[in-house]
C-alpha positions as CSV (number, residue, x, y, z in Angstrom):
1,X,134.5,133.5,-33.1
2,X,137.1,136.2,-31.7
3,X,139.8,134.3,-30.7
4,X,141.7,131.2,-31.1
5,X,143.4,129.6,-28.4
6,X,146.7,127.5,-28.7
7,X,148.7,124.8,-26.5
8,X,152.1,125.4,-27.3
9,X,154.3,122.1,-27.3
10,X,153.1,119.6,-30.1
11,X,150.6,122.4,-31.5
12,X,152.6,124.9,-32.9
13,X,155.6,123.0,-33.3
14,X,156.2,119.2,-33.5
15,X,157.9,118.8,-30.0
16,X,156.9,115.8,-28.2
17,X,159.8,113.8,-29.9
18,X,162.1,116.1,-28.2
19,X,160.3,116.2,-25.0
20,X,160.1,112.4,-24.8
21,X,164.0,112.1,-25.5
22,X,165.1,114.5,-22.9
23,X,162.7,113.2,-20.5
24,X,164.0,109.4,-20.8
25,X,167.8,110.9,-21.3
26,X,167.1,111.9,-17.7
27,X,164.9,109.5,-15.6
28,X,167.8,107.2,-16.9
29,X,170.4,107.5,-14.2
30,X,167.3,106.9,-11.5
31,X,166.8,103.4,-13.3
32,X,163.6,104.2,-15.1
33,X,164.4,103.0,-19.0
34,X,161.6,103.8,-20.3
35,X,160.1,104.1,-24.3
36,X,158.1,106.2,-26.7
37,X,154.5,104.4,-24.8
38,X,156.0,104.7,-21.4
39,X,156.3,108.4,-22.4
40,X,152.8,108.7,-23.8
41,X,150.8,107.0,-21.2
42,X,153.0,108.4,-18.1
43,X,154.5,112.3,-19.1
44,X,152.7,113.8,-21.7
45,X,151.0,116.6,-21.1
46,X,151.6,116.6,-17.9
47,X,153.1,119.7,-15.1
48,X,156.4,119.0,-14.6
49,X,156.6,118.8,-10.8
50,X,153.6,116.5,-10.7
51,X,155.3,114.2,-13.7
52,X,158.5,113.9,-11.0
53,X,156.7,113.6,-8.0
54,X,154.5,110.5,-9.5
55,X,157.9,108.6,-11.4
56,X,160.4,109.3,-8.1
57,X,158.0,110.1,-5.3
58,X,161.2,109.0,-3.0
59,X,163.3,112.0,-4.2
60,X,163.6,115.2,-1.8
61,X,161.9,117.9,-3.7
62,X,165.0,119.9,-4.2
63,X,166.4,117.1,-6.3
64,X,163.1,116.1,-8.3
65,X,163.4,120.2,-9.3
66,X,167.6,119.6,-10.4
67,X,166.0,116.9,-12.4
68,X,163.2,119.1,-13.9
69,X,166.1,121.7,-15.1
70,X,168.1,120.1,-16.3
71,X,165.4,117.8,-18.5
72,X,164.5,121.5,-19.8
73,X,168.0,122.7,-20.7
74,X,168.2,119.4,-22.5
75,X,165.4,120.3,-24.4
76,X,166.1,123.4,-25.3
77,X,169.7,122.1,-26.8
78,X,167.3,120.2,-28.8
79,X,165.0,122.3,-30.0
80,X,167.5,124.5,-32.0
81,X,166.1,125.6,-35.0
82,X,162.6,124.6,-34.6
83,X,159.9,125.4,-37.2
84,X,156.5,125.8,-36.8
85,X,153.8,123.4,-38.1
86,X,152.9,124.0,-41.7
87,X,150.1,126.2,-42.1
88,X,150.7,128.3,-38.8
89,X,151.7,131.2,-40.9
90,X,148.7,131.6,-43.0
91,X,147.0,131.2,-39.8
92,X,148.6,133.6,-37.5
93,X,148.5,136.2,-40.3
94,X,144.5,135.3,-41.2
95,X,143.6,136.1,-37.2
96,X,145.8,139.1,-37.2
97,X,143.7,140.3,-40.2
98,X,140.6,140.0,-39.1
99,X,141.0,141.0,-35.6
100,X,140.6,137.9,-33.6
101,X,143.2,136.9,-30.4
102,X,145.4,134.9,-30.3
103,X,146.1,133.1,-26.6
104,X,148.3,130.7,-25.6
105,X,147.3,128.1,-22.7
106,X,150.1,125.9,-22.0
107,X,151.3,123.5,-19.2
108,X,155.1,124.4,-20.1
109,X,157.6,126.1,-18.0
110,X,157.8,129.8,-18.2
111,X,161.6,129.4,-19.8
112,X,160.5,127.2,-22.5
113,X,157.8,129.7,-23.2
114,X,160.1,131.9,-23.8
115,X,162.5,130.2,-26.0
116,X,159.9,128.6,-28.1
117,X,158.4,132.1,-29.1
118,X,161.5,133.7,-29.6
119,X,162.4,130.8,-31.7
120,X,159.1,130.7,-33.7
121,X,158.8,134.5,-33.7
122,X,155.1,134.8,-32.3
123,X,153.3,137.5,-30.2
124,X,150.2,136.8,-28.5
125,X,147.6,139.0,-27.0
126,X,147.7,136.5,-24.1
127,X,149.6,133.9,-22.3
128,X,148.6,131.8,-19.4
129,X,150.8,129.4,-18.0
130,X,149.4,126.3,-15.7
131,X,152.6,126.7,-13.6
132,X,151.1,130.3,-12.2
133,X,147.2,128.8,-11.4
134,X,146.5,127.0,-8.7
135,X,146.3,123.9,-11.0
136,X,146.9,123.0,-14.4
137,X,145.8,120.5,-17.4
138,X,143.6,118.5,-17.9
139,X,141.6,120.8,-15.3
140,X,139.6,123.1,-17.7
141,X,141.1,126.1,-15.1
142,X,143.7,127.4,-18.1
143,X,141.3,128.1,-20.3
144,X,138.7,129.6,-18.0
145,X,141.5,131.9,-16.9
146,X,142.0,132.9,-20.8
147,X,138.2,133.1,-21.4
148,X,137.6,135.4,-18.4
149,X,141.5,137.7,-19.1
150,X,139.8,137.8,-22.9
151,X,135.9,138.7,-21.8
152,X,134.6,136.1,-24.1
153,X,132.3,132.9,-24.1
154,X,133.2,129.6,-25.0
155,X,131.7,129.4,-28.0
156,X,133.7,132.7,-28.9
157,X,137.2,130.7,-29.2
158,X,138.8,128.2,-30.8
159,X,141.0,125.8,-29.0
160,X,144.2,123.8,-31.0
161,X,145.3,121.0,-28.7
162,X,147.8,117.6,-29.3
163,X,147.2,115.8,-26.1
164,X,144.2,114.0,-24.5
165,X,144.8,115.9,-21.6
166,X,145.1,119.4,-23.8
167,X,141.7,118.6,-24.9
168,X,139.7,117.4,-22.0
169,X,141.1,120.6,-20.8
170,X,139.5,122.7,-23.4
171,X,136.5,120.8,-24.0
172,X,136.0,121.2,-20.4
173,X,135.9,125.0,-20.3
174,X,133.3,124.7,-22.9
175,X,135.6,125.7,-26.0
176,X,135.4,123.9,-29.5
177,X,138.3,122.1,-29.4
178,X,140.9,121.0,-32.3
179,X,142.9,117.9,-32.2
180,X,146.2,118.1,-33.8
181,X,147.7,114.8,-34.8
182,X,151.1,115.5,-34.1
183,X,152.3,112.9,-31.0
184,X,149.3,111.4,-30.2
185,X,146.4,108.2,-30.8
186,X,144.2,110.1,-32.6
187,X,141.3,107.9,-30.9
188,X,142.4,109.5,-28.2
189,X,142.1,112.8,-29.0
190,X,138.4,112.1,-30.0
191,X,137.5,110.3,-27.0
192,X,139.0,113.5,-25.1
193,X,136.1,115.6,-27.2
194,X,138.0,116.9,-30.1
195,X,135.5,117.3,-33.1
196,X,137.9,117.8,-35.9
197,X,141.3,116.0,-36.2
198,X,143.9,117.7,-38.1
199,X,147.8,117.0,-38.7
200,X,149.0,120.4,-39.0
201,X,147.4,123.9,-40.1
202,X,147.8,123.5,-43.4
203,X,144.8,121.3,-43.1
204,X,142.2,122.1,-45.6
205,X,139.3,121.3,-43.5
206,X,140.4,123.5,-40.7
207,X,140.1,126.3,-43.3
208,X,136.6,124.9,-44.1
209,X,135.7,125.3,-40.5
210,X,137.1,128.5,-39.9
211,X,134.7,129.7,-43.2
212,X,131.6,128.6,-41.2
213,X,132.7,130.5,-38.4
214,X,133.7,134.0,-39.5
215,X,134.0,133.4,-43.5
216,X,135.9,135.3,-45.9
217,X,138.9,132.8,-45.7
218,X,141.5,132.1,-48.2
219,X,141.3,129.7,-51.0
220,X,143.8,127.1,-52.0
């Protein structure tokens, strides 16, 4: 294994809670009252501007994008002083150690991306956002892109995913995919192809995984 490859919202942070109440806060005023499994079955994971275009297909464009905005700034009001997901540390350090990447492959907005790494302090060797491909997840594209920018073969990465989509994306490009436990069913998750289900990194049989795949990993 020589690099492990992250989704960013609900993978590295617990997110989705915050996503899912800016999103209702703002399909509100366009009569759309909708809950935690309207969320679920109807946003998650999705690209923004297809998200809008499937809830208010009646819209002019230029408005479903106001409404994208301003869901994002709502967020990020939100997200003030996010943490990562217990374990991430240990993690990020253990890669850096031992040489192997560490990509992110995320369906989020280029802002966010920002803001969420600034606010989790992380560097990656690479980032590829859905937003600048010529489509996004659950297509397996994103991660082919970081396969190919990397030079490596599926079975050379590691892919962390929270959502059904995340994963059928992953599993798609041929990557070993975990499912992180974070916002969604995890039946879900394994019927996406996910073959280990974890609820954060801290996770001891992550670490039991990781030992088959490169050893030498911390104990305790």
């Amino acid at each position: 294994m020589r690099a492990l490859l992250f989704d960013l919202d609900g993978t590295l942070a617990d997110t989705d809670r915050l996503h899912e109440r800016a999103w209702l806060e703002s399909l509100r005023p366009y009569g759309i009252e909708g809950d935690h499994a309207f969320y679920q079955e109807h946003i998650s994971g999705g690209l923004n501007p297809e998200i809008a275009a499937r809830l208010l297909p009646h819209l002019p464009e230029a408005e479903r994008a106001a409404l994208v905005e301003a869901k994002e700034h709502r967020f990020r009001e939100l997200a003030q002083g996010l943490e990562g997901l217990p374990g991430l540390p240990e993690l990020w350090r253990w890669a850096g150690e031992r040489g192997v990447a560490r990509g992110l492959v995320t369906n989020a907005p280029r802002r966010n991306v920002d803001f969420l790494l600034r606010a989790l302090s992380l560097e990656f060797d690479l980032v590829v956002l859905a937003e600048e491909l010529p489509t996004g997840k659950p297509d397996p594209l994103p991660y082919r892109t970081a396969l190919e920018r990397l030079g490596l073969a599926p079975a050379e990465a590691l892919a962390f995913e929270d959502s059904p989509s995340g994963v059928r994306s992953a599993v798609g490009a041929g990557i070993p995919t975990v499912g992180l436990t974070t916002g969604h069913d995890p039946r879900g998750l394994e019927e996406a192809g996910a073959f280990l289900l974890i609820r954060d990194f801290s996770d001891g049989r992550l670490w039991e995984c990781l030992e088959k795949l490169c050893g030498d990993v911390p104990s305790g």
